[in-house]
CSV table of C-alpha atoms in Angstrom, one decimal:
chain,number,residue,atom,x,y,z
O,1,MET,CA,11.8,-107.7,101.2
O,2,LYS,CA,10.9,-104.1,101.7
O,3,LYS,CA,13.7,-103.1,99.4
O,4,LEU,CA,12.1,-105.4,96.7
O,5,THR,CA,8.8,-104.1,97.1
O,6,ALA,CA,10.1,-100.5,96.8
O,7,LEU,CA,12.0,-101.2,93.7
O,8,LEU,CA,8.9,-103.1,92.0
O,9,LEU,CA,6.7,-100.0,92.8
O,10,ALA,CA,9.3,-97.7,91.2
O,11,LEU,CA,9.6,-99.7,88.1
O,12,THR,CA,5.8,-99.8,87.9
O,13,LEU,CA,5.4,-96.0,88.0
O,14,LEU,CA,8.1,-95.5,85.4
O,15,LEU,CA,6.3,-97.9,82.9
O,16,LEU,CA,3.0,-96.0,83.4
O,17,ALA,CA,4.5,-92.6,82.9
O,18,SER,CA,6.1,-93.7,79.6
O,19,ALA,CA,2.7,-95.2,78.4
O,20,CYS,CA,0.9,-92.0,79.0
O,21,GLY,CA,3.5,-89.8,77.0
O,22,GLY,CA,4.6,-87.8,79.8
O,23,GLY,CA,8.1,-87.8,78.8
O,24,PRO,CA,10.0,-87.3,75.5
O,25,GLY,CA,10.9,-91.1,75.1
O,26,THR,CA,12.2,-92.3,71.8
O,27,ASP,CA,9.1,-94.5,71.3
O,28,SER,CA,6.9,-91.3,70.9
O,29,PRO,CA,4.6,-91.9,67.7
O,30,ASP,CA,5.8,-88.6,66.0
O,31,ALA,CA,9.5,-89.1,66.8
O,32,ASN,CA,10.6,-90.2,63.4
O,33,LYS,CA,8.5,-87.7,61.2
O,34,PRO,CA,10.3,-85.0,59.5
O,35,ALA,CA,9.9,-81.4,60.9
O,36,GLN,CA,7.1,-79.4,59.1
O,37,THR,CA,8.0,-76.1,57.5
O,38,GLN,CA,5.3,-73.5,58.8
O,39,GLU,CA,4.4,-70.2,56.9
O,40,PRO,CA,5.6,-67.3,59.0
O,41,ALA,CA,2.7,-65.7,60.8
O,42,ALA,CA,1.1,-62.6,58.8
O,43,PRO,CA,1.6,-59.3,60.6
O,44,GLU,CA,-1.2,-57.8,62.2
O,45,PRO,CA,-2.8,-55.3,60.1
O,46,ALA,CA,-2.6,-51.7,61.0
O,47,SER,CA,-6.0,-50.2,62.3
O,48,ASP,CA,-6.3,-47.7,59.2
O,49,PRO,CA,-4.9,-49.3,55.9
O,50,ALA,CA,-2.9,-46.9,53.7
O,51,PRO,CA,-5.2,-45.9,50.7
O,52,GLU,CA,-4.0,-46.9,47.3
O,53,PRO,CA,-2.9,-44.0,45.1
O,54,PRO,CA,-5.6,-42.8,42.6
O,55,PRO,CA,-5.2,-43.9,39.0
O,56,ASP,CA,-3.8,-41.2,36.7
O,57,PRO,CA,-6.6,-38.9,35.4
O,58,GLU,CA,-7.7,-39.3,31.7
O,59,PRO,CA,-6.2,-36.5,29.6
O,60,ALA,CA,-8.8,-33.8,28.7
O,61,PRO,CA,-9.8,-34.3,25.1
O,62,GLU,CA,-8.3,-31.9,22.5
O,63,PRO,CA,-11.1,-29.4,21.5
O,64,GLU,CA,-12.6,-30.2,18.1
O,65,PRO,CA,-11.4,-27.8,15.5
O,66,ASP,CA,-14.1,-25.7,13.8
O,67,PRO,CA,-15.0,-27.7,10.7
O,68,GLU,CA,-13.8,-26.1,7.4
O,69,PRO,CA,-16.7,-24.6,5.4
O,70,VAL,CA,-17.5,-26.8,2.6
O,71,ARG,CA,-17.0,-24.5,-0.3
O,72,GLU,CA,-19.0,-25.0,-3.6
O,73,THR,CA,-17.1,-25.8,-6.6
O,74,TYR,CA,-16.4,-22.6,-8.7
O,75,GLU,CA,-15.8,-23.1,-12.5
O,76,ILE,CA,-13.6,-20.9,-14.3
O,77,LEU,CA,-13.9,-21.4,-18.2
O,78,ASP,CA,-11.9,-20.0,-21.2
O,79,PRO,CA,-13.9,-17.7,-23.5
O,80,LYS,CA,-11.1,-18.1,-26.1
O,81,LEU,CA,-12.4,-21.6,-26.7
O,82,MET,CA,-15.7,-22.5,-28.4
O,83,PRO,CA,-17.7,-25.1,-26.4
O,84,GLU,CA,-17.8,-28.5,-27.9
O,85,GLY,CA,-20.6,-28.7,-30.4
O,86,GLY,CA,-20.9,-24.8,-30.4
O,87,SER,CA,-23.3,-24.7,-27.2
O,88,ARG,CA,-23.2,-25.2,-23.5
O,89,ASP,CA,-26.0,-26.1,-21.3
O,90,GLY,CA,-28.4,-25.5,-24.3
O,91,VAL,CA,-27.1,-22.1,-25.0
O,92,ALA,CA,-25.5,-21.4,-28.6
O,93,TYR,CA,-22.1,-19.7,-28.6
O,94,ALA,CA,-20.8,-17.5,-31.4
O,95,ALA,CA,-17.4,-15.8,-32.3
O,96,TYR,CA,-17.1,-12.2,-30.9
O,97,ASP,CA,-14.4,-9.7,-32.2
O,98,GLY,CA,-16.1,-6.3,-31.4
O,99,ILE,CA,-15.4,-3.8,-28.7
O,100,VAL,CA,-14.9,-5.2,-25.1
O,101,GLU,CA,-16.3,-2.6,-22.8
O,102,HIS,CA,-14.6,-1.6,-19.6
O,103,LEU,CA,-16.2,0.0,-16.5
O,104,PHE,CA,-14.4,0.7,-13.3
O,105,PHE,CA,-15.4,1.6,-9.9
O,106,HIS,CA,-13.8,2.9,-6.6
O,107,PRO,CA,-15.2,1.2,-3.4
O,108,VAL,CA,-18.8,2.0,-3.0
O,109,ILE,CA,-20.5,4.0,-0.3
O,110,ALA,CA,-22.3,2.1,2.2
O,111,TYR,CA,-23.4,5.0,4.6
O,112,THR,CA,-24.4,8.1,2.8
O,113,GLU,CA,-24.9,10.1,5.8
O,114,LEU,CA,-21.2,9.9,6.6
O,115,ALA,CA,-20.1,10.4,3.0
O,116,PHE,CA,-22.2,13.5,2.2
O,117,ASP,CA,-22.0,15.1,5.6
O,118,GLY,CA,-20.7,18.5,4.1
O,119,ASP,CA,-17.0,18.0,5.2
O,120,ALA,CA,-14.0,18.4,3.0
O,121,GLN,CA,-14.3,14.9,1.7
O,122,ALA,CA,-18.0,15.1,0.5
O,123,ASN,CA,-17.5,16.7,-3.0
O,124,GLY,CA,-14.7,14.3,-3.7
O,125,LEU,CA,-16.7,11.3,-2.8
O,126,ASP,CA,-19.6,12.6,-5.0
O,127,ASP,CA,-17.3,13.0,-7.8
O,128,PHE,CA,-15.5,9.6,-7.8
O,129,MET,CA,-17.7,7.1,-6.1
O,130,VAL,CA,-21.2,5.6,-6.3
O,131,THR,CA,-23.4,4.5,-3.5
O,132,VAL,CA,-24.4,0.8,-2.8
O,133,ASP,CA,-28.0,1.6,-4.3
O,134,GLU,CA,-26.4,3.1,-7.3
O,135,PHE,CA,-24.1,0.1,-7.9
O,136,ASN,CA,-26.9,-2.3,-7.6
O,137,ARG,CA,-28.9,-0.4,-10.1
O,138,ILE,CA,-26.0,-0.4,-12.6
O,139,LEU,CA,-25.7,-4.1,-12.3
O,140,ASP,CA,-29.4,-4.6,-13.0
O,141,ASN,CA,-29.1,-2.3,-15.9
O,142,VAL,CA,-25.9,-3.9,-17.7
O,143,TYR,CA,-27.3,-7.3,-17.0
O,144,GLU,CA,-30.6,-6.5,-18.7
O,145,LYS,CA,-28.9,-4.9,-21.5
O,146,GLY,CA,-27.1,-8.2,-22.4
O,147,TYR,CA,-23.6,-7.7,-21.0
O,148,ILE,CA,-21.7,-10.5,-19.5
O,149,LEU,CA,-18.5,-10.3,-17.5
O,150,VAL,CA,-15.1,-11.5,-19.0
O,151,ASP,CA,-11.8,-11.4,-17.4
O,152,ILE,CA,-9.4,-8.6,-18.7
O,153,GLY,CA,-6.6,-11.3,-19.0
O,154,ASP,CA,-8.6,-13.2,-21.6
O,155,VAL,CA,-9.0,-10.3,-23.9
O,156,TRP,CA,-5.4,-10.0,-25.3
O,157,SER,CA,-2.5,-12.6,-25.3
O,158,GLU,CA,1.1,-12.4,-25.8
O,159,THR,CA,2.4,-14.5,-28.8
O,160,THR,CA,5.4,-14.5,-31.1
O,161,GLY,CA,5.3,-12.5,-34.4
O,162,GLU,CA,6.7,-13.5,-37.8
O,163,ASP,CA,9.8,-11.5,-37.0
O,164,GLY,CA,10.3,-13.7,-33.8
O,165,GLN,CA,9.6,-10.9,-31.4
O,166,PRO,CA,6.9,-11.1,-28.7
O,167,LYS,CA,3.7,-9.0,-29.3
O,168,MET,CA,0.3,-8.7,-28.0
O,169,VAL,CA,-2.9,-9.9,-30.0
O,170,ARG,CA,-6.5,-9.3,-29.3
O,171,ASN,CA,-8.3,-12.6,-28.9
O,172,THR,CA,-11.5,-13.9,-30.4
O,173,LEU,CA,-14.0,-14.6,-27.7
O,174,TYR,CA,-16.8,-17.1,-28.0
O,175,LEU,CA,-19.8,-15.9,-26.2
O,176,PRO,CA,-23.5,-16.8,-25.8
O,177,GLU,CA,-25.2,-15.6,-28.7
O,178,GLY,CA,-26.5,-12.1,-28.4
O,179,LYS,CA,-24.4,-11.3,-25.5
O,180,LYS,CA,-21.8,-8.4,-25.2
O,181,PRO,CA,-18.5,-8.7,-23.3
O,182,LEU,CA,-17.8,-6.4,-20.2
O,183,VAL,CA,-14.7,-6.0,-18.1
O,184,PHE,CA,-15.1,-4.8,-14.5
O,185,SER,CA,-12.1,-3.4,-12.5
O,186,TYR,CA,-12.2,-1.8,-9.0
O,187,ASP,CA,-9.5,0.7,-8.2
O,188,ASP,CA,-8.1,1.2,-4.5
O,189,THR,CA,-9.7,-1.8,-3.0
O,190,ASN,CA,-7.2,-1.1,-0.1
O,191,TYR,CA,-9.6,0.5,2.4
O,192,TYR,CA,-7.7,3.7,3.1
O,193,PRO,CA,-8.3,5.4,6.6
O,194,TYR,CA,-10.0,8.3,4.8
O,195,MET,CA,-12.7,5.8,3.5
O,196,LEU,CA,-13.4,4.4,6.9
O,197,GLU,CA,-14.3,7.8,8.1
O,198,ASN,CA,-16.6,8.6,5.3
O,199,GLY,CA,-19.1,5.7,5.2
O,200,LEU,CA,-17.3,2.9,3.7
O,201,THR,CA,-16.6,-0.7,4.8
O,202,TYR,CA,-13.5,-1.3,6.7
O,203,LYS,CA,-11.9,-4.6,5.3
O,204,LEU,CA,-12.9,-7.8,3.8
O,205,ILE,CA,-13.2,-11.1,5.9
O,206,LEU,CA,-14.3,-14.7,5.4
O,207,GLY,CA,-17.8,-15.6,6.9
O,208,GLU,CA,-18.5,-18.8,8.6
O,209,ASP,CA,-19.8,-19.9,5.1
O,210,GLY,CA,-16.4,-19.6,3.6
O,211,LYS,CA,-17.4,-16.7,1.5
O,212,VAL,CA,-16.1,-13.1,1.3
O,213,TRP,CA,-18.0,-10.6,3.6
O,214,SER,CA,-17.3,-7.0,4.5
O,215,TRP,CA,-16.7,-5.9,8.0
O,216,GLY,CA,-17.1,-2.4,9.3
O,217,LEU,CA,-18.8,0.1,11.6
O,218,ASP,CA,-22.2,1.9,11.1
O,219,PRO,CA,-22.7,5.5,12.0
O,220,GLN,CA,-23.5,4.5,15.5
O,221,GLY,CA,-20.3,2.6,15.7
O,222,ASN,CA,-21.9,-0.8,15.8
O,223,GLU,CA,-20.0,-3.7,14.1
O,224,VAL,CA,-21.6,-4.9,10.8
O,225,VAL,CA,-20.7,-7.8,8.9
O,226,SER,CA,-22.4,-7.9,5.6
O,227,ARG,CA,-22.6,-9.1,1.9
O,228,ASP,CA,-24.6,-6.1,0.9
O,229,LEU,CA,-22.4,-3.1,1.5
O,230,ASP,CA,-19.4,-3.7,-0.4
O,231,ALA,CA,-18.9,-3.9,-4.2
O,232,ILE,CA,-17.0,-7.2,-3.9
O,233,PRO,CA,-19.5,-9.3,-2.0
O,234,ILE,CA,-22.4,-7.6,-3.8
O,235,LEU,CA,-21.0,-8.7,-7.0
O,236,ASP,CA,-20.5,-12.2,-5.8
O,237,LYS,CA,-24.1,-12.3,-4.7
O,238,PHE,CA,-25.3,-11.1,-8.1
O,239,VAL,CA,-23.4,-13.7,-9.9
O,240,GLU,CA,-24.8,-16.4,-7.6
O,241,GLU,CA,-28.3,-15.0,-8.4
O,242,HIS,CA,-27.7,-14.5,-12.1
O,243,PRO,CA,-25.0,-17.0,-13.2
O,244,ASP,CA,-25.5,-16.1,-16.8
O,245,PHE,CA,-24.2,-12.8,-16.0
O,246,SER,CA,-20.7,-14.5,-15.7
O,247,PRO,CA,-20.9,-17.6,-18.0
O,248,PHE,CA,-17.0,-18.0,-17.6
O,249,GLY,CA,-16.9,-17.4,-13.8
O,250,ALA,CA,-15.2,-14.0,-14.3
O,251,LYS,CA,-15.7,-11.1,-11.6
O,252,ALA,CA,-13.4,-8.1,-11.6
O,253,CYS,CA,-9.8,-7.2,-11.6
O,254,LEU,CA,-8.8,-5.5,-8.3
O,255,SER,CA,-6.5,-2.5,-8.8
O,256,VAL,CA,-4.4,-2.2,-5.6
O,257,THR,CA,-1.8,-0.1,-4.3
O,258,GLY,CA,0.2,-1.1,-1.1
O,259,TYR,CA,1.0,2.1,0.9
O,260,GLU,CA,-1.8,1.6,3.3
O,261,GLY,CA,-2.1,-2.0,3.0
O,262,LEU,CA,-4.4,-4.5,1.1
O,263,LEU,CA,-8.1,-5.4,1.4
O,264,GLY,CA,-8.2,-3.5,4.7
O,265,TYR,CA,-5.1,-5.2,6.2
O,266,ARG,CA,-2.2,-3.1,7.2
O,267,THR,CA,0.4,-5.0,5.3
O,268,GLN,CA,2.8,-2.1,4.5
O,269,THR,CA,6.0,-0.9,5.8
O,270,ASP,CA,6.4,2.8,6.7
O,271,SER,CA,9.8,4.6,6.1
O,272,THR,CA,8.5,7.7,8.0
O,273,VAL,CA,8.5,6.1,11.3
O,274,GLU,CA,11.1,4.0,13.2
O,275,TRP,CA,10.5,0.5,12.1
O,276,THR,CA,10.6,-1.7,15.2
O,277,ALA,CA,10.3,-5.4,15.8
O,278,GLU,CA,6.7,-4.9,17.1
O,279,ARG,CA,5.7,-3.2,14.0
O,280,GLU,CA,7.1,-5.8,11.8
O,281,ALA,CA,5.5,-8.6,13.7
O,282,SER,CA,2.1,-6.8,13.4
O,283,ARG,CA,2.8,-6.5,9.6
O,284,GLN,CA,3.5,-10.1,9.3
O,285,ALA,CA,0.2,-11.0,11.3
O,286,GLU,CA,-1.7,-8.8,8.9
O,287,ARG,CA,-0.1,-10.5,6.0
O,288,GLU,CA,-1.0,-14.0,7.3
O,289,ALA,CA,-4.6,-12.9,8.0
O,290,VAL,CA,-5.1,-11.5,4.5
O,291,VAL,CA,-3.9,-14.5,2.5
O,292,PRO,CA,-6.9,-16.8,2.8
O,293,ILE,CA,-9.0,-13.9,1.6
O,294,ILE,CA,-6.9,-13.4,-1.5
O,295,GLU,CA,-7.1,-17.2,-2.2
O,296,GLU,CA,-10.8,-17.3,-1.9
O,297,LEU,CA,-11.1,-14.1,-4.3
O,298,LYS,CA,-8.8,-15.8,-6.9
O,299,ARG,CA,-10.6,-19.2,-6.6
O,300,THR,CA,-13.9,-17.3,-7.5
O,301,GLY,CA,-13.0,-15.4,-10.4
O,302,TRP,CA,-11.4,-12.3,-9.1
O,303,THR,CA,-7.9,-11.2,-10.4
O,304,PHE,CA,-5.5,-8.5,-9.3
O,305,GLY,CA,-3.6,-5.7,-11.1
O,306,SER,CA,-1.1,-3.1,-9.8
O,307,HIS,CA,-2.1,0.4,-9.3
O,308,THR,CA,1.6,1.1,-8.2
O,309,TRP,CA,2.7,1.0,-4.5
O,310,GLY,CA,2.2,4.6,-3.6
O,311,HIS,CA,-0.3,5.7,-6.1
O,312,ILE,CA,2.2,7.7,-7.8
O,313,ARG,CA,2.2,9.7,-11.0
O,314,LEU,CA,3.8,7.8,-13.8
O,315,GLY,CA,4.1,10.9,-16.1
O,316,SER,CA,6.5,12.5,-13.7
O,317,GLY,CA,9.6,11.3,-15.5
O,318,ASN,CA,11.3,10.4,-12.1
O,319,MET,CA,12.7,7.1,-13.0
O,320,ALA,CA,14.3,6.4,-9.7
O,321,LYS,CA,11.0,7.0,-8.0
O,322,ILE,CA,9.1,4.7,-10.5
O,323,GLN,CA,11.6,1.9,-10.2
O,324,ALA,CA,11.8,1.8,-6.3
O,325,ASP,CA,7.9,2.2,-6.2
O,326,THR,CA,7.5,-0.8,-8.6
O,327,GLN,CA,9.9,-2.9,-6.6
O,328,LYS,CA,8.1,-2.1,-3.5
O,329,TRP,CA,4.8,-3.0,-5.0
O,330,PHE,CA,6.2,-6.6,-6.0
O,331,ASP,CA,7.7,-7.1,-2.4
O,332,GLU,CA,4.7,-6.1,-0.3
O,333,VAL,CA,1.7,-6.6,-2.7
O,334,GLY,CA,2.8,-9.0,-5.5
O,335,SER,CA,4.2,-11.2,-3.0
O,336,LEU,CA,0.7,-11.8,-1.7
O,337,VAL,CA,-1.5,-11.6,-4.7
O,338,GLY,CA,0.8,-13.3,-7.2
O,339,GLU,CA,2.1,-12.4,-10.7
O,340,THR,CA,0.1,-10.0,-12.8
O,341,SER,CA,0.5,-8.4,-16.3
O,342,ILE,CA,-2.1,-5.7,-15.7
O,343,LEU,CA,-1.2,-1.9,-14.6
O,344,PHE,CA,-3.7,0.6,-13.8
O,345,TYR,CA,-2.5,4.1,-14.2
O,346,PRO,CA,-2.9,6.3,-10.8
O,347,HIS,CA,-4.9,9.3,-11.6
O,348,GLY,CA,-5.3,8.2,-15.2
O,349,GLU,CA,-1.8,9.6,-15.8
O,350,ARG,CA,0.0,8.0,-18.7
O,351,PRO,CA,3.8,7.1,-18.5
O,352,ASP,CA,6.0,9.6,-20.3
O,353,GLY,CA,3.0,11.8,-21.0
O,354,ASN,CA,1.6,10.0,-24.0
O,355,ASP,CA,1.8,6.2,-24.0
O,356,TRP,CA,0.1,5.5,-27.3
O,357,THR,CA,2.2,7.7,-29.6
O,358,GLN,CA,5.5,7.1,-27.9
O,359,THR,CA,7.3,4.5,-25.7
O,360,GLY,CA,9.5,6.4,-23.3
O,361,PRO,CA,11.9,5.1,-20.6
O,362,ALA,CA,9.1,4.8,-17.9
O,363,PHE,CA,6.9,2.8,-20.3
O,364,GLN,CA,9.8,0.5,-21.4
O,365,TYR,CA,10.8,0.0,-17.7
O,366,LEU,CA,7.2,-1.1,-16.6
O,367,GLN,CA,6.8,-3.3,-19.7
O,368,SER,CA,10.2,-5.1,-18.6
O,369,GLN,CA,8.7,-5.9,-15.4
O,370,GLY,CA,6.1,-8.0,-16.8
O,371,PHE,CA,3.3,-5.6,-17.4
O,372,ARG,CA,1.5,-6.1,-20.7
O,373,VAL,CA,-2.0,-4.5,-20.5
O,374,PHE,CA,-1.8,-0.7,-19.3
O,375,CYS,CA,-5.1,0.9,-18.4
O,376,SER,CA,-5.9,4.6,-18.0
O,377,VAL,CA,-9.2,6.5,-18.0
O,378,GLY,CA,-11.1,8.0,-20.8
O,379,THR,CA,-14.3,8.7,-22.6
O,380,GLU,CA,-14.8,5.3,-24.4
O,381,SER,CA,-13.4,1.7,-23.9
O,382,PHE,CA,-10.6,2.5,-26.2
O,383,SER,CA,-7.6,-0.1,-26.8
O,384,TYR,CA,-4.4,0.0,-28.9
O,385,ILE,CA,-1.9,-2.7,-29.4
O,386,LYS,CA,1.6,-1.0,-29.6
O,387,LYS,CA,3.7,-1.8,-32.5
O,388,ASP,CA,7.1,-1.1,-31.2
O,389,ILE,CA,6.9,-3.2,-27.8
O,390,CYS,CA,4.9,-6.2,-26.6
O,391,ALA,CA,2.1,-4.2,-24.8
O,392,VAL,CA,-1.5,-3.0,-25.2
O,393,ILE,CA,-2.9,0.1,-23.8
O,394,CYS,CA,-6.6,0.8,-23.1
O,395,ASP,CA,-9.0,3.2,-21.5
O,396,ARG,CA,-11.8,2.6,-19.1
O,397,LEU,CA,-15.1,4.4,-18.3
O,398,HIS,CA,-15.8,5.4,-14.9
O,399,PRO,CA,-19.4,5.4,-13.5
O,400,ASP,CA,-19.5,7.9,-10.7
O,401,GLY,CA,-21.2,11.1,-9.5
O,402,LYS,CA,-19.1,13.1,-12.1
O,403,THR,CA,-20.3,11.1,-15.1
O,404,PHE,CA,-23.8,10.7,-13.7
O,405,ARG,CA,-24.0,14.6,-13.7
O,406,TRP,CA,-22.0,15.7,-16.8
O,407,SER,CA,-21.9,12.6,-19.2
O,408,ARG,CA,-25.3,11.1,-19.1
O,409,ASN,CA,-25.7,10.5,-22.9
O,410,ARG,CA,-22.2,8.7,-23.0
O,411,TYR,CA,-23.2,6.0,-20.8
O,412,LEU,CA,-26.8,5.3,-22.1
O,413,GLN,CA,-25.7,1.9,-23.6
O,414,PHE,CA,-25.0,0.9,-20.0
O,415,TYR,CA,-27.7,2.8,-18.0
O,416,ASP,CA,-29.6,6.1,-17.8
O,417,ALA,CA,-28.0,8.3,-15.0
O,418,LYS,CA,-31.4,9.7,-14.5
O,419,GLU,CA,-32.4,6.3,-13.2
O,420,ILE,CA,-29.4,5.6,-11.4
O,421,MET,CA,-28.1,8.6,-9.4
O,422,ASP,CA,-29.5,9.1,-5.9
O,423,SER,CA,-30.1,12.8,-6.0
O,424,ALA,CA,-31.8,12.8,-2.7
O,425,VAL,CA,-28.5,11.9,-0.8
O,426,ARG,CA,-26.0,13.5,-2.9
O,427,PRO,CA,-25.0,17.0,-2.7
O,428,ASP,CA,-26.9,19.6,-4.9
O,429,LEU,CA,-24.2,20.2,-7.5
O,430,GLY,CA,-26.2,20.5,-10.6
O,431,VAL,CA,-26.7,18.3,-13.6
O,432,GLY,CA,-25.5,18.7,-17.4
O,433,GLU,CA,-27.6,19.7,-20.3
O,434,ASP,CA,-28.2,16.2,-21.5
O,435,TRP,CA,-30.4,15.5,-18.5
O,436,SER,CA,-33.1,17.6,-20.2
O,437,ASN,CA,-33.4,15.2,-23.1
């Protein structure tokens, strides 16, 4: 009996334990469920999270280039053509076949206290140059007397004669009625070192307005940028203020050498020193710097002519020297200013001694190199078309201290030297008898 009771008790305890889930019996309510996939536990974050890398910096903006100056349109007209209807801008035009006057100048003196200081250069500067004030007065006078500027390249042209050979002809110019044609040329616009020491400007530059200005030093050594101290910007300004002085847009022909550079830039080679790579690099930089100035001058009515590379004497008869010099001018100057048919004689010295009665080997060679208009210096605006070769020779008049003093009457058609010459600043070297008139 006791054994049966114990067995019943054990069976009862076993049933109670299964009902309460106390064991892993097959009757558990979750026993037939599929196992669930659990995400792996996230790792514990570090106490200081690593910072994210900074974004790439924005590139610095490129600096804006300086804006190109807006250049005013400059119109170049042809005086060989009559305007349509015989008038332009309400002004009547007429044919002109008379004398074309020609005045030439050297660079003008900006600071008379440096030019006329009694040194070895003073008398030479007095002989061959004019001051800024004198140049301005000459402009006023020729303008008031009815002269207008024309380009020397428009006065004569090359054509073919009846014999089939090239020849030069004088062109008929069509000018505003009552006006007289005048050619300007400027010799030695190279800005030689001796000029810089004696009161002239140092070089030409382009201003912020895109126009041609001069740069130099005043007597105290201060830099001066101006349009009032050099004959080139002075004439530019005068034409701006008096456009009827240049109805075709002409200014002057610049007669340039090459042995001490061009327009104040040292573009030359020098056979007297060892020519190093550094010297050549400097020369090339100067060549690059002068190009925009040349372009602006040509755009606004200025032209260029040869004055030979070395300012040599063409009457010497030294053909080897003349040929070498001419080629050097083409290489170092012509390569910058472009082709030209105008040759200005240094010292006024004619090739072969007398170019208008004979055509010697020097003249023939120079003509073969493309020159057609040959300019000397004289007492009147003389010109002569040669018959035996395609060329014209002409003389120019020269306003300067020498003609102010000793040739007053010869220039009265342009100005009166009594009213022009600044005697207060020039050396006291006397004047001619015609000043007593």
